[in-house]
Tab-separated table of C-alpha atoms and ligand atoms in Angstrom:
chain	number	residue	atom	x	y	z
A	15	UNK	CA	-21.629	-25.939	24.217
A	16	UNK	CA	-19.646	-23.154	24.664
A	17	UNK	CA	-16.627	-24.765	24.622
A	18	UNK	CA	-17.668	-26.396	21.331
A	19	UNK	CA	-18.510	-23.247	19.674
A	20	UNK	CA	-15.328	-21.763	20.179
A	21	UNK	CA	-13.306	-24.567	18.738
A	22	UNK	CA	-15.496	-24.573	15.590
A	23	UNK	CA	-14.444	-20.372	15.555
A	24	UNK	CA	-10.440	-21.370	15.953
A	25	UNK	CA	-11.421	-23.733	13.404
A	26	UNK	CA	-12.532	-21.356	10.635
A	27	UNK	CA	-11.802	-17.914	12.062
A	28	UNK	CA	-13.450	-16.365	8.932
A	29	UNK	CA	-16.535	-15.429	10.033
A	30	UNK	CA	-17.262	-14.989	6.235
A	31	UNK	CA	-17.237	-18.620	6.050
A	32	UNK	CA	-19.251	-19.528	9.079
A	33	UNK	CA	-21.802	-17.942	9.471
A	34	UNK	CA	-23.410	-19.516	12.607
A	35	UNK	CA	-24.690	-17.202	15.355
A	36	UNK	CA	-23.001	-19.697	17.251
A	37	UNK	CA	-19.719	-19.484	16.158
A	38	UNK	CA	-20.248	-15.110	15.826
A	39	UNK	CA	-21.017	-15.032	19.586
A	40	UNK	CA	-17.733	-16.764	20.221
A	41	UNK	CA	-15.987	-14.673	17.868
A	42	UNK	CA	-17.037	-11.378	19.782
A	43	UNK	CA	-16.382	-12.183	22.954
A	44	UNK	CA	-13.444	-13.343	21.770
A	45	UNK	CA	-12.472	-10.029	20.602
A	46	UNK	CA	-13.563	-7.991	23.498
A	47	UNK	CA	-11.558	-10.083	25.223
A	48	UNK	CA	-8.769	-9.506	23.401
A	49	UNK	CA	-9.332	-5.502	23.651
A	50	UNK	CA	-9.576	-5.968	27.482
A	51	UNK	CA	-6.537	-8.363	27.565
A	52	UNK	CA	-4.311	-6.072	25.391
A	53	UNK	CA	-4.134	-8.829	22.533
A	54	UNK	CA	-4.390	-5.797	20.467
A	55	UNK	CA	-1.834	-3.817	18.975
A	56	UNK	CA	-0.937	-1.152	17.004
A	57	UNK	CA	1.663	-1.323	14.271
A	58	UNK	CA	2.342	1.398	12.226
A	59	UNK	CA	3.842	1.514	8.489
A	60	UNK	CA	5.476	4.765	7.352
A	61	UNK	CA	4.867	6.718	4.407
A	62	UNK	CA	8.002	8.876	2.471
A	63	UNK	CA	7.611	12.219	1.072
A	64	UNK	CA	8.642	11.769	-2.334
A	65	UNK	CA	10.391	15.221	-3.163
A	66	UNK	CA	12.547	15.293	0.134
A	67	UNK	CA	12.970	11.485	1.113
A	68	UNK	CA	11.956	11.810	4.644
A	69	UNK	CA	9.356	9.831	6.581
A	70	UNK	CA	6.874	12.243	7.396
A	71	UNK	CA	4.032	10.747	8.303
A	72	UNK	CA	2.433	6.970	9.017
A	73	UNK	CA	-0.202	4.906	9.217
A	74	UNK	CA	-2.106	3.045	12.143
A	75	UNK	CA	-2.917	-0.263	11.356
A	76	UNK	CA	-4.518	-2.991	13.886
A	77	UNK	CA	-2.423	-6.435	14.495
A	78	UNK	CA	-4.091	-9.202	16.983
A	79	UNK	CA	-1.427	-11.031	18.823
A	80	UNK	CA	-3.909	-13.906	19.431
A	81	UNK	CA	-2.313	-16.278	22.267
A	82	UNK	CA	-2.760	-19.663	20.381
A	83	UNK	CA	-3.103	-18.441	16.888
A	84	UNK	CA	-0.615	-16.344	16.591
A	85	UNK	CA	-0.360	-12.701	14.498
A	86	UNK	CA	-4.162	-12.680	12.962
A	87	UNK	CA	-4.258	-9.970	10.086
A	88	UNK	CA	-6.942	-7.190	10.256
A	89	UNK	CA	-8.705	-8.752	7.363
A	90	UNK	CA	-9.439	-11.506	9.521
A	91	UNK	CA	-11.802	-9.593	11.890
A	92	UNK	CA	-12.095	-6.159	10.648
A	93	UNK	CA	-14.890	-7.043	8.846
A	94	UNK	CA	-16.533	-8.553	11.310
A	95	UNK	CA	-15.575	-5.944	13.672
A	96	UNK	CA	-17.693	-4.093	10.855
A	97	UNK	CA	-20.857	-5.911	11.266
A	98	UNK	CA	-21.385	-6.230	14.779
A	99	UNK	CA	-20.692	-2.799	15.707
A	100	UNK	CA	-17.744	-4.006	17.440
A	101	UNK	CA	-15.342	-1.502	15.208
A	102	UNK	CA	-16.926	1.932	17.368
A	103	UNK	CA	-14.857	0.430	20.452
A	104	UNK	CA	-11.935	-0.594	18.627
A	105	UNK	CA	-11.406	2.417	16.459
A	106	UNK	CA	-11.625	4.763	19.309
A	107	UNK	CA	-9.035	1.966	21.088
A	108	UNK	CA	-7.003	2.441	17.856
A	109	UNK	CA	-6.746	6.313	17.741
A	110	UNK	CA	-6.134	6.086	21.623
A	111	UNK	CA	-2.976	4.092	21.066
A	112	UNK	CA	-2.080	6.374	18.571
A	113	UNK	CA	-2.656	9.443	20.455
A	114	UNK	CA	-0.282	7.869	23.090
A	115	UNK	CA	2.571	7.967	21.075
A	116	UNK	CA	1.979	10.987	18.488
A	117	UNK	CA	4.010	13.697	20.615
A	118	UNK	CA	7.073	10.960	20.741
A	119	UNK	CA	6.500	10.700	16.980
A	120	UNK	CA	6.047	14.589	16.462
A	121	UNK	CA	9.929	15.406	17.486
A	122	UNK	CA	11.019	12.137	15.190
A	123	UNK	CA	9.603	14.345	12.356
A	124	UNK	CA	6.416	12.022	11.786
A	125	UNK	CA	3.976	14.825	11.466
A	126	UNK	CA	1.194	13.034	11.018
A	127	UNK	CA	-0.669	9.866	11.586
A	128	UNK	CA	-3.452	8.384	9.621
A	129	UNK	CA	-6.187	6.083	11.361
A	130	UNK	CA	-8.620	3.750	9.304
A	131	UNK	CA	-12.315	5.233	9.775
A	132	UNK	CA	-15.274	2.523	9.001
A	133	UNK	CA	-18.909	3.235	7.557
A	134	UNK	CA	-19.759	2.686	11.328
A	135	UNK	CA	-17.741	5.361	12.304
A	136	UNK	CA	-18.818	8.143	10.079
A	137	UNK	CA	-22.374	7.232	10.853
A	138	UNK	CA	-21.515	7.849	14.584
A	139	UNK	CA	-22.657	11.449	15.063
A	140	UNK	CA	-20.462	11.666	18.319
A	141	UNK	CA	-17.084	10.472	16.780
A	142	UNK	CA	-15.937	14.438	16.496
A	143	UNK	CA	-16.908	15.005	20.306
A	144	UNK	CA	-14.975	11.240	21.279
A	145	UNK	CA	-11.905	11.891	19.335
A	146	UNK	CA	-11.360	15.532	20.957
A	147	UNK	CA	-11.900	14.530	24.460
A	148	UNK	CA	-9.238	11.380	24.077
A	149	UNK	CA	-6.910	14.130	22.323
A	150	UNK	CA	-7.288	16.584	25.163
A	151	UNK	CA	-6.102	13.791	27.598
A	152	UNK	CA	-2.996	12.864	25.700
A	153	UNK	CA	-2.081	16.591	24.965
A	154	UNK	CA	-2.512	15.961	21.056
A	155	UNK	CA	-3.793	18.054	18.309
A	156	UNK	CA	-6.230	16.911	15.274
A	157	UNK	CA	-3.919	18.601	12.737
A	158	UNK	CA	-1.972	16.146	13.278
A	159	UNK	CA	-4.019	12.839	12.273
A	160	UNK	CA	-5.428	12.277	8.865
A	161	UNK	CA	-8.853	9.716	8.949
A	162	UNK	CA	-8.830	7.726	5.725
A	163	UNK	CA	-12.438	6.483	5.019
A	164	UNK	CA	-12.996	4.516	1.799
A	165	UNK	CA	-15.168	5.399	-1.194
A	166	UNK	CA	-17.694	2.837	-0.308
A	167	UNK	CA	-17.784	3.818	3.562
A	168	UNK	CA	-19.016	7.110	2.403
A	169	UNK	CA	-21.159	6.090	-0.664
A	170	UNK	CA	-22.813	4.139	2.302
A	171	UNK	CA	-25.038	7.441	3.053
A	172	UNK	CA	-23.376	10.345	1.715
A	173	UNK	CA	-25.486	12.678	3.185
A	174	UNK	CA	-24.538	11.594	6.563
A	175	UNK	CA	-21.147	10.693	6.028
A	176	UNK	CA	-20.922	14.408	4.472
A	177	UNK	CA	-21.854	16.016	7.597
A	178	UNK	CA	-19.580	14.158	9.750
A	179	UNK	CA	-16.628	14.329	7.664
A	180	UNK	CA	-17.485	18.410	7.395
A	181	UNK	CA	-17.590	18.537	11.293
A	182	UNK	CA	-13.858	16.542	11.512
A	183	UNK	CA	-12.571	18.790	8.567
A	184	UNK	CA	-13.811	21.754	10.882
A	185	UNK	CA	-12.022	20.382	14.117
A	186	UNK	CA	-8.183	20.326	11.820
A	187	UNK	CA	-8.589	16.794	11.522
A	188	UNK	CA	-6.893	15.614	7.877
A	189	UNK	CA	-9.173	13.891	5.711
A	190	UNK	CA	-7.973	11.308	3.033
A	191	UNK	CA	-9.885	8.760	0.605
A	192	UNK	CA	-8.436	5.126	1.088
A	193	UNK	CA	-8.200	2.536	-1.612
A	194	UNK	CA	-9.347	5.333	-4.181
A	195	UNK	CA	-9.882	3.951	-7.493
A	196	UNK	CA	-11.942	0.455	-6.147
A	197	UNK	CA	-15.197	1.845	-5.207
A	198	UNK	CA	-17.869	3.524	-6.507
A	199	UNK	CA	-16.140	6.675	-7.109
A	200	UNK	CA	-18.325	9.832	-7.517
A	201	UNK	CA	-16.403	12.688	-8.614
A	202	UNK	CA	-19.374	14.637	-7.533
A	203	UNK	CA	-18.978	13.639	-3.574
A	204	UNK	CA	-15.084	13.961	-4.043
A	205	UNK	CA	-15.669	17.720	-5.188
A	206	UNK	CA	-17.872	18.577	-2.316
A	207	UNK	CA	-15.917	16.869	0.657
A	208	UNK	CA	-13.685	18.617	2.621
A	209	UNK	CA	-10.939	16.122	1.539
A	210	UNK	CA	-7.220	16.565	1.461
A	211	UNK	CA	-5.726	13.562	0.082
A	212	UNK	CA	-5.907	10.277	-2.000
A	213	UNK	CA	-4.723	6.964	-1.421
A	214	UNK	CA	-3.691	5.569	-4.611
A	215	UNK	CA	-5.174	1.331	-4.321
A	216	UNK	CA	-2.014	-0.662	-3.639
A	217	UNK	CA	-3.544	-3.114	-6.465
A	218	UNK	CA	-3.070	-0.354	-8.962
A	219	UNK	CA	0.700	0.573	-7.589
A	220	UNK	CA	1.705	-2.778	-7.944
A	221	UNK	CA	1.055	-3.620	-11.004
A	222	UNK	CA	2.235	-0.268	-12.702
A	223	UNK	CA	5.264	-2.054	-13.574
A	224	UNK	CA	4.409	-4.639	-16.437
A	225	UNK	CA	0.861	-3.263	-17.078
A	226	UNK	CA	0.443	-0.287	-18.897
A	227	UNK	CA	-3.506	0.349	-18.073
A	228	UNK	CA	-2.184	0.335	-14.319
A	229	UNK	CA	0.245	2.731	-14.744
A	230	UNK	CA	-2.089	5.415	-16.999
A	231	UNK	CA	-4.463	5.115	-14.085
A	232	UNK	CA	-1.802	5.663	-11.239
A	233	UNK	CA	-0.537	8.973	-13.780
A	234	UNK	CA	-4.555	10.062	-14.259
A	235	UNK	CA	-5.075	9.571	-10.293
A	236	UNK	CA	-1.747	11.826	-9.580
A	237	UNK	CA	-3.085	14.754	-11.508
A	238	UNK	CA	-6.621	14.462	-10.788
A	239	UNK	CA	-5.493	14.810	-7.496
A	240	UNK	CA	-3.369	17.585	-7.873
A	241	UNK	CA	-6.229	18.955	-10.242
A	242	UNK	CA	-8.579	19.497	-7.389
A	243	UNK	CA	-5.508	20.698	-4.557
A	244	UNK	CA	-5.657	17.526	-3.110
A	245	UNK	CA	-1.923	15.678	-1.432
A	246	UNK	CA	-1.534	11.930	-3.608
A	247	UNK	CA	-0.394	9.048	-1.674
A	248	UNK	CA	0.571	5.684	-3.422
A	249	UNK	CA	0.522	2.510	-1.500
A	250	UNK	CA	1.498	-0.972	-2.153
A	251	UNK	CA	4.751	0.495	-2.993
A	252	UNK	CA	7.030	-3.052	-3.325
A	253	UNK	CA	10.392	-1.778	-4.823
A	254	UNK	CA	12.588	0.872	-6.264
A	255	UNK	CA	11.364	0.373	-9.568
A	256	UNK	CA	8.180	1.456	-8.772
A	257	UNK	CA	9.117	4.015	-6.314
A	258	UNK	CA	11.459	5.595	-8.635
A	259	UNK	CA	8.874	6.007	-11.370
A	260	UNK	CA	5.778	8.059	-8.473
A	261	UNK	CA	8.934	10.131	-7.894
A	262	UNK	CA	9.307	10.807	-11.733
A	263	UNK	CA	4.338	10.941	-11.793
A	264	UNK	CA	5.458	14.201	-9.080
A	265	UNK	CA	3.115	11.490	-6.836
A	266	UNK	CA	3.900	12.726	-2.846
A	267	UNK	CA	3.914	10.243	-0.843
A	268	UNK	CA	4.484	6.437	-0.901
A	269	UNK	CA	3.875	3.523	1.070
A	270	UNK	CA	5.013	0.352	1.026
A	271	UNK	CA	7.168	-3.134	2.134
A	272	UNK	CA	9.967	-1.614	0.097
A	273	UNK	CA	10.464	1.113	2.698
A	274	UNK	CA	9.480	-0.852	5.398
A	275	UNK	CA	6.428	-3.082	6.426
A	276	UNK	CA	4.106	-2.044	9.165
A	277	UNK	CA	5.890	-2.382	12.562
A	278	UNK	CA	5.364	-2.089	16.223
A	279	UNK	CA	5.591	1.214	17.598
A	280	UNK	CA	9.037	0.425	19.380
A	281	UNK	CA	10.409	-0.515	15.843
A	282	UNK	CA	9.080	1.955	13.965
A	283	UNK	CA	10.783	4.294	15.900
A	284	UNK	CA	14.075	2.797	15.867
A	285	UNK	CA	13.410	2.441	11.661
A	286	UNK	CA	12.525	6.609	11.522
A	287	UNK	CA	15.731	7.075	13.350
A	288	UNK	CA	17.758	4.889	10.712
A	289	UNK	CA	16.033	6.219	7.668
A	290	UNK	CA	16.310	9.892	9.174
A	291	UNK	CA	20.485	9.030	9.043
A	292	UNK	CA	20.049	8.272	5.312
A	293	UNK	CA	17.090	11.038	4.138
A	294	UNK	CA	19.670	13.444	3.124
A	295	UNK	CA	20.649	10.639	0.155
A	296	UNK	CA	17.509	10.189	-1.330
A	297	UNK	CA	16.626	14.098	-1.358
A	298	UNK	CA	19.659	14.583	-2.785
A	299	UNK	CA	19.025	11.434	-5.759
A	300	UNK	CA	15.519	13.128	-6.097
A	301	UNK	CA	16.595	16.868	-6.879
A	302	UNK	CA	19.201	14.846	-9.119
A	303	UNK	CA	15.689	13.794	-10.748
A	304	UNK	CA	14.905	17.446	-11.351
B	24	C2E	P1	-5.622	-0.184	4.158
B	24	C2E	O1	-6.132	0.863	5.082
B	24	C2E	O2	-5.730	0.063	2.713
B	24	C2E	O3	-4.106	-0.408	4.609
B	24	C2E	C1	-3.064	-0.716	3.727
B	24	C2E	C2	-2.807	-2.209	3.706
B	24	C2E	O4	-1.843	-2.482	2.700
B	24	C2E	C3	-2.228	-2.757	5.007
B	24	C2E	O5	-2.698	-4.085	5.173
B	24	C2E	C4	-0.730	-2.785	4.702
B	24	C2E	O6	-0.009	-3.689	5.486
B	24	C2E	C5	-0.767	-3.199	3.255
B	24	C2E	N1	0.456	-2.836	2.539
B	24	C2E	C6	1.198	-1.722	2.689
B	24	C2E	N2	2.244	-1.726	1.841
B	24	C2E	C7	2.156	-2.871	1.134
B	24	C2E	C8	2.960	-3.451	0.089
B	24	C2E	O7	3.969	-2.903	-0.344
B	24	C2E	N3	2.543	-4.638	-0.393
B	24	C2E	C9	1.428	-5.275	0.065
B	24	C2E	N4	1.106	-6.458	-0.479
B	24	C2E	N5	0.643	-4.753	1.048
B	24	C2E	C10	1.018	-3.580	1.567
B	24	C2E	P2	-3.227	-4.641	6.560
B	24	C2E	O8	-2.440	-4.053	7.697
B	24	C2E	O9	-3.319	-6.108	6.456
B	24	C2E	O10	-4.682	-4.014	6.644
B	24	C2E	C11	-5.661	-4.382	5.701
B	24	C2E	C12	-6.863	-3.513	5.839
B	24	C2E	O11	-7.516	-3.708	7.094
B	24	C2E	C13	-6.545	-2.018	5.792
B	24	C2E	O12	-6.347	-1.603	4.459
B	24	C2E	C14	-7.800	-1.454	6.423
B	24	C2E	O13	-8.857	-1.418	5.503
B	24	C2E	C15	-8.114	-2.497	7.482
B	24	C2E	N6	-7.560	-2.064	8.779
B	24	C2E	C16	-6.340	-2.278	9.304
B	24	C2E	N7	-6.229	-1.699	10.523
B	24	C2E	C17	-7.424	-1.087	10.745
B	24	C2E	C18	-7.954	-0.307	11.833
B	24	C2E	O14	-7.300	-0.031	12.840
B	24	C2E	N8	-9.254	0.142	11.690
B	24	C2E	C19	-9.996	-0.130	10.570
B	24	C2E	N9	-11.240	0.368	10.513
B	24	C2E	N10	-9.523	-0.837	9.560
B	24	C2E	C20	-8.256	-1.312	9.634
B	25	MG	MG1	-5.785	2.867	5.147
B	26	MG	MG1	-5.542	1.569	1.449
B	27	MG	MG1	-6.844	-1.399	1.339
């Protein structure tokens, strides 16, 4: 029976579309196993400071290396993950393997790394206490991560969210809204958190080019932003065009395959060490820019 169910979960592999407790069961174990068998991994995608051209910072992003399936993408399982519960362990696994390799990043001149927080997470009163003890152990400071949470992780229960984002803000850890412009946005909330950056939705980035709506709200976002003190980050960032016209919005940072896609940490590295030779170019095209 077992065996059965976890055919019919290689089968569909969205849980969205199978909904048996069956084929769930087989889905989580499959995924602890995958945490204890290091079928995890952690890529990371960098973002480009728009005034000086340098990669200062990126962002942590899950990859399962599944034995038979191949590469599954987070959307395959991070919602799940979300469900179950299952996310606590793996963000905490995620921010560990980030951790790991933040001091090596540091004296690259990646200053900071952002991890993906879920609704689960911020309702974890203990997540403060957790992140500082695996920090101690790798010699790492908060200042040096950013969490990015999403509008509807927080609208989830503000009131809780509120007090656990205050308590991270406190600690020095960065705090940055993810996929802003897709949620239920209150103004109100953004105001009050201790926030310090926006994530410009990759959907609205994109299409800046040939749609003009996209491209007002991309310019309203970048000085709303900069209206309340807060840093602007646009991802989804898919060529020069594009990239070229944030530089011109005063957007930054950007993100996106047009830089590079997310990578494993050991090419990452090698790709902040080739973009580092050519940095001094593309500061000097953007004070060209004025
Ligand atoms: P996100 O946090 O908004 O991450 C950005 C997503 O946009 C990533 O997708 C990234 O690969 C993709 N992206 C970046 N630049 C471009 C581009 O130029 N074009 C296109 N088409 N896409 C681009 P990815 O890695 O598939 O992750 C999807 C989502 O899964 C993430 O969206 C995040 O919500 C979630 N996720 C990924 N890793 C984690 C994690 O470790 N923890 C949690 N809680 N969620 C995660
Ligand atoms: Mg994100
Ligand atoms: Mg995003
Ligand atoms: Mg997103």
């Amino acid at each position: 029976y077992a065996a059965k169910a976890r055919t019919a979960g290689a089968q569909v592999y969205d849980p969205a579309t199978d909904s048996s407790s069956a084929t769930n069961l087989s889905l989580l174990s499959e995924l602890r196993h995958a945490l204890d068998h290091q079928e995890l991994r952690l890529f990371l995608q960098p973002k480009i400071h728009l005034a000086s051209g340098r990669a200062i910072a990126a962002e942590a992003l899950v990859r399962w290396q599944h034995p038979q399936r191949g590469l599954v993408p987070p959307m395959l399982f991070i919602p799940f993950a979300e469900q179950t519960g299952f996310i606590r362990r793996l963000t905490l696994w995620i921010f560990e393997e980030t951790a790991r390799v933040q001091p090596a990043l540091q004296r690259l001149g990646v200053q900071r790394i952002s991890v993906n927080l879920s609704t689960r997470d911020l309702l974890d009163q203990e997540l403060p206490d957790k992140l500082d003890a695996l920090l101690r152990r790798h010699g790492a400071l908060p200042e040096a991560f950013c969490l990015e949470i999403t509008e509807s992780a927080i609208m989830d229960d503000p009131q809780r969210a509120e007090a656990t984002l205050n308590r991270l803000s406190e600690r020095g850890y960065k705090l940055s809204i993810d996929d802003f412009g897709t949620g239920y946005s209150s103004l109100a909330y953004l105001k009050r958190l201790p926030v310090d950056e926006l994530k410009i939705d990759k959907s609205f980035v994109m299409a800046m080019e040939g749609e003009a709506g996209d491209a007002k709200i991309v310019r309203s976002t970048i000085d709303l932003a900069h209206n309340l003190g807060l840093t602007v980050v646009a991802e989804g960032v898919e060529n020069a065009a594009i990239l070229e016209q944030l530089r011109l919005l005063h957007c930054d940072e950007a993100q996106g395959y047009h830089m590079s896609k997310p990578l494993p940490v050991p090419e990452f590295e090698a790709w902040v060490v080739k973009w580092a030779a050519q940095a001094p170019h593309a500061a000097a095209s953007a004070a060209a820019l004025g």
